[in-house]
């Protein structure tokens, strides 16, 4: 077998090795079933048990109460950019948007097609390198909802805490930091995450929505785009992404049983990101972090080197050392190390050591 690389991909991203091994063991036959999860009916007892267990484990891990519905949908986070306003933004209402980076901007662009929106803060003037303070938010107390992106995957800025929006339902795109730390679900009206960053493979998106918000979904919406329809059918409105749900279940089980829960995961994530930020801060300006210090992401560490040429060399030399996918997003350039839950401490140590050596040799 070929050796596995140290994979800093932003998404689809590395999965925990024990999860892949578990899936590998069961790929030809689930225990006692004689067929793969890829080959059985979504309405079979076996699959319904898999899905129920995945949901129960998610509820346990995140502390999700019965006031919330958990949905497993398709269409990625991009579809949620549209489904959120289609379902939650009524006629004559307006929704508040916090624009803290590329994903927030794209979500707003889709919402504008569906109804009235207000931008309560936009980080454009400083290149989306920081997050707003509470007093900078120009909130509408009668907004249908207030929308934010907890972690901007491309810029590498992450909210430490939820923005305070009063009684307005808080909606969050948590795609790239879902389950990186405990989440106070009760503060949210709706939170969603495509799985392929931190929770599983591409193809399934977890949506957690407060049940009383489901009343807002209009009957005239296309069935697939209606949250209430999905809730009434328990994510079985149509064939759900069965393999993705199975994998999210395995990741959740891994977080519970092998990591020891989200508080333990957060401690590990803090230690991992601190290693890289320290290497940046101690480099005397050779590495320049993109995010302002108090907005730094635990998941996506973004930085620049002096010049495109050195950045190219950094990516190439790192690749030769088995450290891959470090090139920043094409829209912002530079370097991005995505260090989601599945990235082991040892992998981050290897990158940190490489950064120190590269700085010595090239400064
Ligand atoms: C990756 C990502 C998306 C887009 O997800 P798709 O599943 O490709 O639609 C949206 N928001 C954030 C924060 C992301 O990281």
Short mmCIF file of C-alpha atoms and ligand atoms in Angstrom, two decimals:
data_model
loop_
_atom_site.label_atom_id
_atom_site.label_comp_id
_atom_site.label_asym_id
_atom_site.label_seq_id
_atom_site.Cartn_x
_atom_site.Cartn_y
_atom_site.Cartn_z
CA UNK A 1 0.00 0.00 0.00
CA UNK A 2 1.24 3.52 -0.80
CA UNK A 3 1.99 5.73 2.16
CA UNK A 4 -0.62 8.36 2.98
CA UNK A 5 0.39 11.99 2.45
CA UNK A 6 -0.03 14.74 5.00
CA UNK A 7 -3.05 16.31 3.34
CA UNK A 8 -3.87 19.98 4.00
CA UNK A 9 -6.73 20.07 1.49
CA UNK A 10 -9.43 22.65 2.23
CA UNK A 11 -12.17 20.31 1.03
CA UNK A 12 -13.01 17.65 0.32
CA UNK A 13 -10.50 17.14 3.08
CA UNK A 14 -8.69 14.37 4.91
CA UNK A 15 -10.87 12.03 6.94
CA UNK A 16 -9.84 10.32 10.19
CA UNK A 17 -7.87 7.18 9.36
CA UNK A 18 -9.90 4.97 11.76
CA UNK A 19 -13.06 6.10 9.96
CA UNK A 20 -11.66 5.17 6.55
CA UNK A 21 -10.48 1.83 7.88
CA UNK A 22 -13.91 1.14 9.38
CA UNK A 23 -15.61 1.97 6.08
CA UNK A 24 -13.07 -0.15 4.22
CA UNK A 25 -13.81 -3.16 6.43
CA UNK A 26 -17.54 -2.79 5.79
CA UNK A 27 -17.40 -1.84 2.12
CA UNK A 28 -18.15 -5.29 0.73
CA UNK A 29 -20.55 -6.31 3.45
CA UNK A 30 -22.05 -4.60 6.45
CA UNK A 31 -21.89 -7.05 9.36
CA UNK A 32 -24.55 -9.71 8.85
CA UNK A 33 -26.00 -7.99 5.77
CA UNK A 34 -23.97 -9.40 2.90
CA UNK A 35 -24.09 -6.11 0.98
CA UNK A 36 -22.49 -2.69 1.17
CA UNK A 37 -24.24 0.40 2.47
CA UNK A 38 -23.90 1.60 -1.14
CA UNK A 39 -26.16 -1.21 -2.33
CA UNK A 40 -29.12 -1.38 0.03
CA UNK A 41 -32.48 0.39 0.06
CA UNK A 42 -32.64 3.64 1.98
CA UNK A 43 -35.88 2.26 3.42
CA UNK A 44 -34.30 -0.96 4.64
CA UNK A 45 -34.16 -1.60 8.38
CA UNK A 46 -30.37 -1.65 8.15
CA UNK A 47 -30.09 1.79 6.60
CA UNK A 48 -32.75 3.36 8.80
CA UNK A 49 -30.76 2.12 11.80
CA UNK A 50 -27.58 3.65 10.36
CA UNK A 51 -29.29 7.00 9.84
CA UNK A 52 -31.04 6.97 13.21
CA UNK A 53 -27.73 6.18 14.93
CA UNK A 54 -25.95 8.97 13.03
CA UNK A 55 -28.63 11.43 14.11
CA UNK A 56 -28.68 10.21 17.71
CA UNK A 57 -24.89 10.48 17.93
CA UNK A 58 -24.96 13.99 16.45
CA UNK A 59 -27.63 15.00 18.94
CA UNK A 60 -25.62 13.59 21.81
CA UNK A 61 -22.31 15.09 20.65
CA UNK A 62 -23.69 18.57 19.97
CA UNK A 63 -26.38 18.59 22.65
CA UNK A 64 -29.23 19.09 20.17
CA UNK A 65 -32.63 19.17 21.89
CA UNK A 66 -35.99 18.00 20.57
CA UNK A 67 -36.79 21.60 19.67
CA UNK A 68 -34.56 21.07 16.65
CA UNK A 69 -34.86 18.98 13.53
CA UNK A 70 -31.75 17.39 12.05
CA UNK A 71 -31.82 17.02 8.26
CA UNK A 72 -29.43 15.28 5.88
CA UNK A 73 -29.70 17.03 2.52
CA UNK A 74 -27.94 17.22 -0.83
CA UNK A 75 -26.87 20.18 -2.94
CA UNK A 76 -24.02 21.21 -0.65
CA UNK A 77 -23.80 24.47 1.20
CA UNK A 78 -24.46 26.34 -2.02
CA UNK A 79 -28.02 25.08 -2.08
CA UNK A 80 -28.43 26.29 1.49
CA UNK A 81 -27.48 29.79 0.30
CA UNK A 82 -30.82 29.67 -1.55
CA UNK A 83 -32.89 27.40 0.70
CA UNK A 84 -32.35 29.60 3.74
CA UNK A 85 -33.96 32.72 2.20
CA UNK A 86 -36.53 30.66 0.22
CA UNK A 87 -37.82 29.15 3.46
CA UNK A 88 -37.17 31.77 6.11
CA UNK A 89 -37.55 35.10 4.35
CA UNK A 90 -41.20 36.02 3.97
CA UNK A 91 -42.62 38.64 1.68
CA UNK A 92 -42.14 42.18 2.93
CA UNK A 93 -39.47 40.99 5.37
CA UNK A 94 -35.76 41.61 5.27
CA UNK A 95 -32.78 39.49 6.32
CA UNK A 96 -29.53 40.75 7.87
CA UNK A 97 -26.22 39.47 6.45
CA UNK A 98 -22.75 39.67 7.98
CA UNK A 99 -20.24 39.52 5.14
CA UNK A 100 -16.92 38.35 6.52
CA UNK A 101 -15.38 36.72 3.45
CA UNK A 102 -15.93 34.91 0.17
CA UNK A 103 -18.61 32.50 1.38
CA UNK A 104 -20.66 35.15 3.13
CA UNK A 105 -20.52 37.22 -0.04
CA UNK A 106 -21.75 34.32 -2.17
CA UNK A 107 -24.54 33.53 0.30
CA UNK A 108 -25.69 37.15 0.15
CA UNK A 109 -25.67 37.12 -3.66
CA UNK A 110 -28.10 34.18 -3.63
CA UNK A 111 -30.31 35.67 -0.92
CA UNK A 112 -30.69 38.89 -2.95
CA UNK A 113 -32.41 36.81 -5.63
CA UNK A 114 -35.02 35.66 -3.11
CA UNK A 115 -35.95 38.76 -1.16
CA UNK A 116 -34.86 41.85 0.74
CA UNK A 117 -31.52 41.83 2.47
CA UNK A 118 -29.42 44.26 4.48
CA UNK A 119 -25.66 44.08 4.91
CA UNK A 120 -25.02 44.71 8.59
CA UNK A 121 -21.25 44.54 8.23
CA UNK A 122 -18.81 43.94 5.38
CA UNK A 123 -15.12 43.29 5.89
CA UNK A 124 -14.13 44.18 2.33
CA UNK A 125 -12.21 47.38 3.18
CA UNK A 126 -9.53 45.39 5.02
CA UNK A 127 -9.53 42.39 2.69
CA UNK A 128 -11.73 40.25 4.97
CA UNK A 129 -8.98 39.86 7.51
CA UNK A 130 -11.08 40.47 10.62
CA UNK A 131 -14.51 40.09 12.19
CA UNK A 132 -16.83 42.78 13.46
CA UNK A 133 -17.07 43.73 17.10
CA UNK A 134 -20.57 43.74 18.62
CA UNK A 135 -20.89 47.53 18.43
CA UNK A 136 -20.12 47.56 14.69
CA UNK A 137 -23.20 45.56 13.76
CA UNK A 138 -26.02 47.61 12.30
CA UNK A 139 -28.77 45.13 13.18
CA UNK A 140 -32.45 45.27 12.29
CA UNK A 141 -34.48 44.05 15.29
CA UNK A 142 -37.32 43.03 12.98
CA UNK A 143 -35.17 41.05 10.53
CA UNK A 144 -36.46 37.62 9.43
CA UNK A 145 -33.08 36.23 10.44
CA UNK A 146 -29.44 37.27 10.84
CA UNK A 147 -26.93 35.30 8.79
CA UNK A 148 -23.23 34.74 9.36
CA UNK A 149 -20.40 32.40 8.33
CA UNK A 150 -18.70 31.06 11.45
CA UNK A 151 -15.46 30.26 9.63
CA UNK A 152 -14.46 31.82 6.33
CA UNK A 153 -12.60 28.92 4.76
CA UNK A 154 -10.79 31.00 2.14
CA UNK A 155 -9.65 33.95 4.27
CA UNK A 156 -9.11 31.95 7.47
CA UNK A 157 -11.14 34.11 9.87
CA UNK A 158 -13.36 32.48 12.48
CA UNK A 159 -15.85 33.83 15.00
CA UNK A 160 -14.89 32.99 18.58
CA UNK A 161 -18.49 33.41 19.72
CA UNK A 162 -21.82 33.83 18.05
CA UNK A 163 -22.70 37.42 17.12
CA UNK A 164 -25.37 38.73 19.49
CA UNK A 165 -28.54 39.43 17.52
CA UNK A 166 -31.26 39.59 20.18
CA UNK A 167 -34.47 37.75 19.36
CA UNK A 168 -33.78 37.55 15.65
CA UNK A 169 -33.18 33.91 14.58
CA UNK A 170 -29.48 33.37 14.00
CA UNK A 171 -28.55 31.43 10.87
CA UNK A 172 -25.05 30.10 10.39
CA UNK A 173 -23.01 28.55 7.60
CA UNK A 174 -20.73 26.36 9.72
CA UNK A 175 -19.45 24.33 6.78
CA UNK A 176 -15.77 24.53 7.61
CA UNK A 177 -15.82 24.49 11.41
CA UNK A 178 -18.77 22.23 12.23
CA UNK A 179 -17.86 20.01 15.20
CA UNK A 180 -14.43 21.65 15.69
CA UNK A 181 -15.60 22.70 19.18
CA UNK A 182 -18.78 22.62 21.28
CA UNK A 183 -21.64 24.52 19.67
CA UNK A 184 -24.38 26.22 21.74
CA UNK A 185 -27.17 25.10 19.42
CA UNK A 186 -29.82 26.87 21.48
CA UNK A 187 -28.44 30.21 20.23
CA UNK A 188 -29.26 29.26 16.65
CA UNK A 189 -32.36 29.24 14.52
CA UNK A 190 -30.59 27.23 11.87
CA UNK A 191 -27.04 25.99 11.37
CA UNK A 192 -25.81 24.01 8.41
CA UNK A 193 -22.63 22.40 7.17
CA UNK A 194 -21.69 20.53 4.04
CA UNK A 195 -19.83 17.46 5.24
CA UNK A 196 -16.71 17.52 3.07
CA UNK A 197 -14.67 19.89 5.24
CA UNK A 198 -14.98 18.55 8.73
CA UNK A 199 -17.73 15.94 8.95
CA UNK A 200 -17.56 13.41 6.13
CA UNK A 201 -17.46 13.12 2.35
CA UNK A 202 -18.95 15.45 -0.27
CA UNK A 203 -22.62 14.81 -1.05
CA UNK A 204 -24.36 15.35 2.27
CA UNK A 205 -25.16 18.56 4.11
CA UNK A 206 -26.28 18.56 7.73
CA UNK A 207 -28.99 21.12 8.52
CA UNK A 208 -30.08 21.69 12.12
CA UNK A 209 -33.18 23.85 12.29
CA UNK A 210 -35.42 24.97 15.14
CA UNK A 211 -38.77 23.31 14.58
CA UNK A 212 -40.83 26.46 14.99
CA UNK A 213 -39.05 27.98 11.97
CA UNK A 214 -40.39 25.20 9.75
CA UNK A 215 -43.79 26.91 9.83
CA UNK A 216 -42.35 29.59 7.60
CA UNK A 217 -41.83 27.28 4.60
CA UNK A 218 -44.41 28.08 1.94
CA UNK A 219 -46.32 25.22 0.28
CA UNK A 220 -45.59 26.77 -3.10
CA UNK A 221 -41.88 25.97 -2.78
CA UNK A 222 -40.58 23.10 -4.90
CA UNK A 223 -40.71 20.00 -2.70
CA UNK A 224 -37.01 19.41 -2.51
CA UNK A 225 -36.34 23.02 -1.51
CA UNK A 226 -38.83 22.96 1.37
CA UNK A 227 -37.36 22.28 4.83
CA UNK A 228 -40.76 21.31 6.22
CA UNK A 229 -41.13 18.66 3.53
CA UNK A 230 -37.75 17.16 4.47
CA UNK A 231 -38.61 17.30 8.17
CA UNK A 232 -41.99 15.60 7.66
CA UNK A 233 -40.26 12.80 5.75
CA UNK A 234 -37.33 12.55 8.17
CA UNK A 235 -34.79 13.27 5.41
CA UNK A 236 -36.46 10.61 3.23
CA UNK A 237 -38.36 12.95 0.93
CA UNK A 238 -36.30 11.41 -1.82
CA UNK A 239 -33.37 8.99 -1.71
CA UNK A 240 -31.00 10.56 0.80
CA UNK A 241 -27.21 10.51 0.32
CA UNK A 242 -26.89 7.16 2.05
CA UNK A 243 -23.14 6.68 1.93
CA UNK A 244 -22.49 10.24 3.09
CA UNK A 245 -24.85 9.80 6.04
CA UNK A 246 -23.10 6.54 6.95
CA UNK A 247 -19.73 8.34 6.87
CA UNK A 248 -20.98 11.30 8.93
CA UNK A 249 -22.17 8.69 11.42
CA UNK A 250 -18.69 7.14 11.57
CA UNK A 251 -17.01 10.54 12.00
CA UNK A 252 -19.42 11.42 14.80
CA UNK A 253 -18.78 8.09 16.49
CA UNK A 254 -15.03 8.70 16.17
CA UNK A 255 -15.42 12.13 17.80
CA UNK A 256 -17.42 10.65 20.64
CA UNK A 257 -15.49 7.47 21.31
CA UNK A 258 -11.91 8.12 20.21
CA UNK A 259 -11.49 11.87 20.64
CA UNK A 260 -13.69 12.13 23.72
CA UNK A 261 -16.15 14.77 22.55
CA UNK A 262 -16.05 18.29 21.21
CA UNK A 263 -14.38 19.95 24.20
CA UNK A 264 -11.45 17.56 23.79
CA UNK A 265 -11.48 18.19 20.04
CA UNK A 266 -11.30 21.94 20.64
CA UNK A 267 -8.25 21.57 22.89
CA UNK A 268 -6.49 19.61 20.16
CA UNK A 269 -7.54 22.09 17.47
CA UNK A 270 -6.26 25.01 19.56
CA UNK A 271 -2.92 23.31 20.09
CA UNK A 272 -2.58 22.47 16.40
CA UNK A 273 -3.39 25.97 15.10
CA UNK A 274 -1.23 27.63 17.79
CA UNK A 275 1.78 25.71 16.49
CA UNK A 276 1.43 27.23 13.03
CA UNK A 277 0.53 30.75 14.22
CA UNK A 278 3.59 30.68 16.47
CA UNK A 279 5.78 29.75 13.51
CA UNK A 280 4.29 32.72 11.65
CA UNK A 281 4.68 35.16 14.56
CA UNK A 282 8.26 34.13 15.29
CA UNK A 283 9.44 34.41 11.70
CA UNK A 284 10.27 38.14 11.91
CA UNK A 285 7.90 38.99 9.11
CA UNK A 286 8.98 36.22 6.72
CA UNK A 287 5.54 34.68 7.09
CA UNK A 288 2.68 37.17 7.31
CA UNK A 289 -0.64 35.85 8.57
CA UNK A 290 -3.70 37.06 6.68
CA UNK A 291 -6.14 37.12 9.59
CA UNK A 292 -5.98 39.71 12.36
CA UNK A 293 -4.71 38.00 15.52
CA UNK A 294 -8.07 37.95 17.30
CA UNK A 295 -9.90 36.57 14.26
CA UNK A 296 -7.60 33.68 13.44
CA UNK A 297 -9.20 30.43 12.39
CA UNK A 298 -8.55 27.13 14.13
CA UNK A 299 -9.27 25.36 10.85
CA UNK A 300 -7.69 27.29 7.96
CA UNK A 301 -4.34 28.96 8.60
CA UNK A 302 -3.69 31.53 5.84
CA UNK A 303 -0.41 33.36 5.29
CA UNK A 304 1.87 34.97 2.73
CA UNK A 305 5.56 34.81 2.01
CA UNK A 306 7.66 37.62 0.52
CA UNK A 307 6.68 37.26 -3.13
CA UNK A 308 4.87 34.86 -5.45
CA UNK A 309 8.06 33.10 -6.35
CA UNK A 310 8.83 32.10 -2.78
CA UNK A 311 5.23 31.03 -2.28
CA UNK A 312 5.51 28.78 -5.32
CA UNK A 313 8.75 27.33 -3.98
CA UNK A 314 7.17 26.80 -0.57
CA UNK A 315 4.28 24.82 -2.07
CA UNK A 316 6.62 22.80 -4.32
CA UNK A 317 9.17 22.00 -1.60
CA UNK A 318 6.43 21.11 0.86
CA UNK A 319 4.90 18.80 -1.74
CA UNK A 320 8.23 17.03 -2.17
CA UNK A 321 8.25 16.54 1.60
CA UNK A 322 4.80 14.89 1.46
CA UNK A 323 2.92 17.98 2.71
CA UNK A 324 0.24 18.63 0.10
CA UNK A 325 -2.55 21.03 -0.93
CA UNK A 326 -1.03 24.09 0.73
CA UNK A 327 -1.67 26.54 -2.09
CA UNK A 328 -4.11 29.27 -1.04
CA UNK A 329 -7.46 29.65 -2.79
CA UNK A 330 -7.04 31.10 -6.30
CA UNK A 331 -9.03 34.19 -5.31
CA UNK A 332 -6.62 35.30 -2.56
CA UNK A 333 -3.33 33.51 -3.26
CA UNK A 334 -0.71 32.80 -0.63
CA UNK A 335 -0.64 29.68 1.49
CA UNK A 336 -3.51 27.97 3.27
CA UNK A 337 -3.05 25.07 5.64
CA UNK A 338 -6.42 23.46 6.36
CA UNK A 339 -6.13 21.57 9.60
CA UNK A 340 -9.57 20.18 10.28
CA UNK A 341 -10.40 17.70 13.03
CA UNK A 342 -8.93 14.77 11.09
CA UNK A 343 -5.46 16.33 10.77
CA UNK A 344 -3.35 14.66 13.44
CA UNK A 345 -1.09 16.71 15.71
CA UNK A 346 1.91 14.96 14.14
CA UNK A 347 0.90 16.24 10.70
CA UNK A 348 0.85 19.83 11.94
CA UNK A 349 4.21 19.30 13.64
CA UNK A 350 5.66 18.20 10.31
CA UNK A 351 4.37 21.38 8.64
CA UNK A 352 5.63 23.56 11.50
CA UNK A 353 9.11 22.00 11.23
CA UNK A 354 9.05 22.47 7.47
CA UNK A 355 8.08 26.15 7.90
CA UNK A 356 10.96 26.77 10.31
CA UNK A 357 13.49 25.11 7.98
CA UNK A 358 12.12 26.85 4.90
CA UNK A 359 12.34 30.21 6.62
CA UNK A 360 15.97 29.58 7.69
CA UNK A 361 16.98 28.51 4.18
CA UNK A 362 15.15 31.19 2.18
CA UNK A 363 15.01 34.39 4.16
C1 LIG B 1 -16.95 24.82 1.15
C2 LIG B 1 -17.84 25.84 1.69
C3 LIG B 1 -19.06 26.15 1.07
C4 LIG B 1 -19.50 25.51 -0.24
O1 LIG B 1 -19.84 24.19 -0.07
P1 LIG B 1 -20.44 23.31 -1.27
O2 LIG B 1 -20.79 22.03 -0.60
O3 LIG B 1 -19.35 23.18 -2.30
O4 LIG B 1 -21.62 24.01 -1.82
C5 LIG B 1 -19.87 27.11 1.65
N1 LIG B 1 -19.50 27.72 2.79
C6 LIG B 1 -18.34 27.45 3.40
C7 LIG B 1 -18.01 28.17 4.67
C8 LIG B 1 -17.48 26.51 2.87
O5 LIG B 1 -16.31 26.25 3.50
#
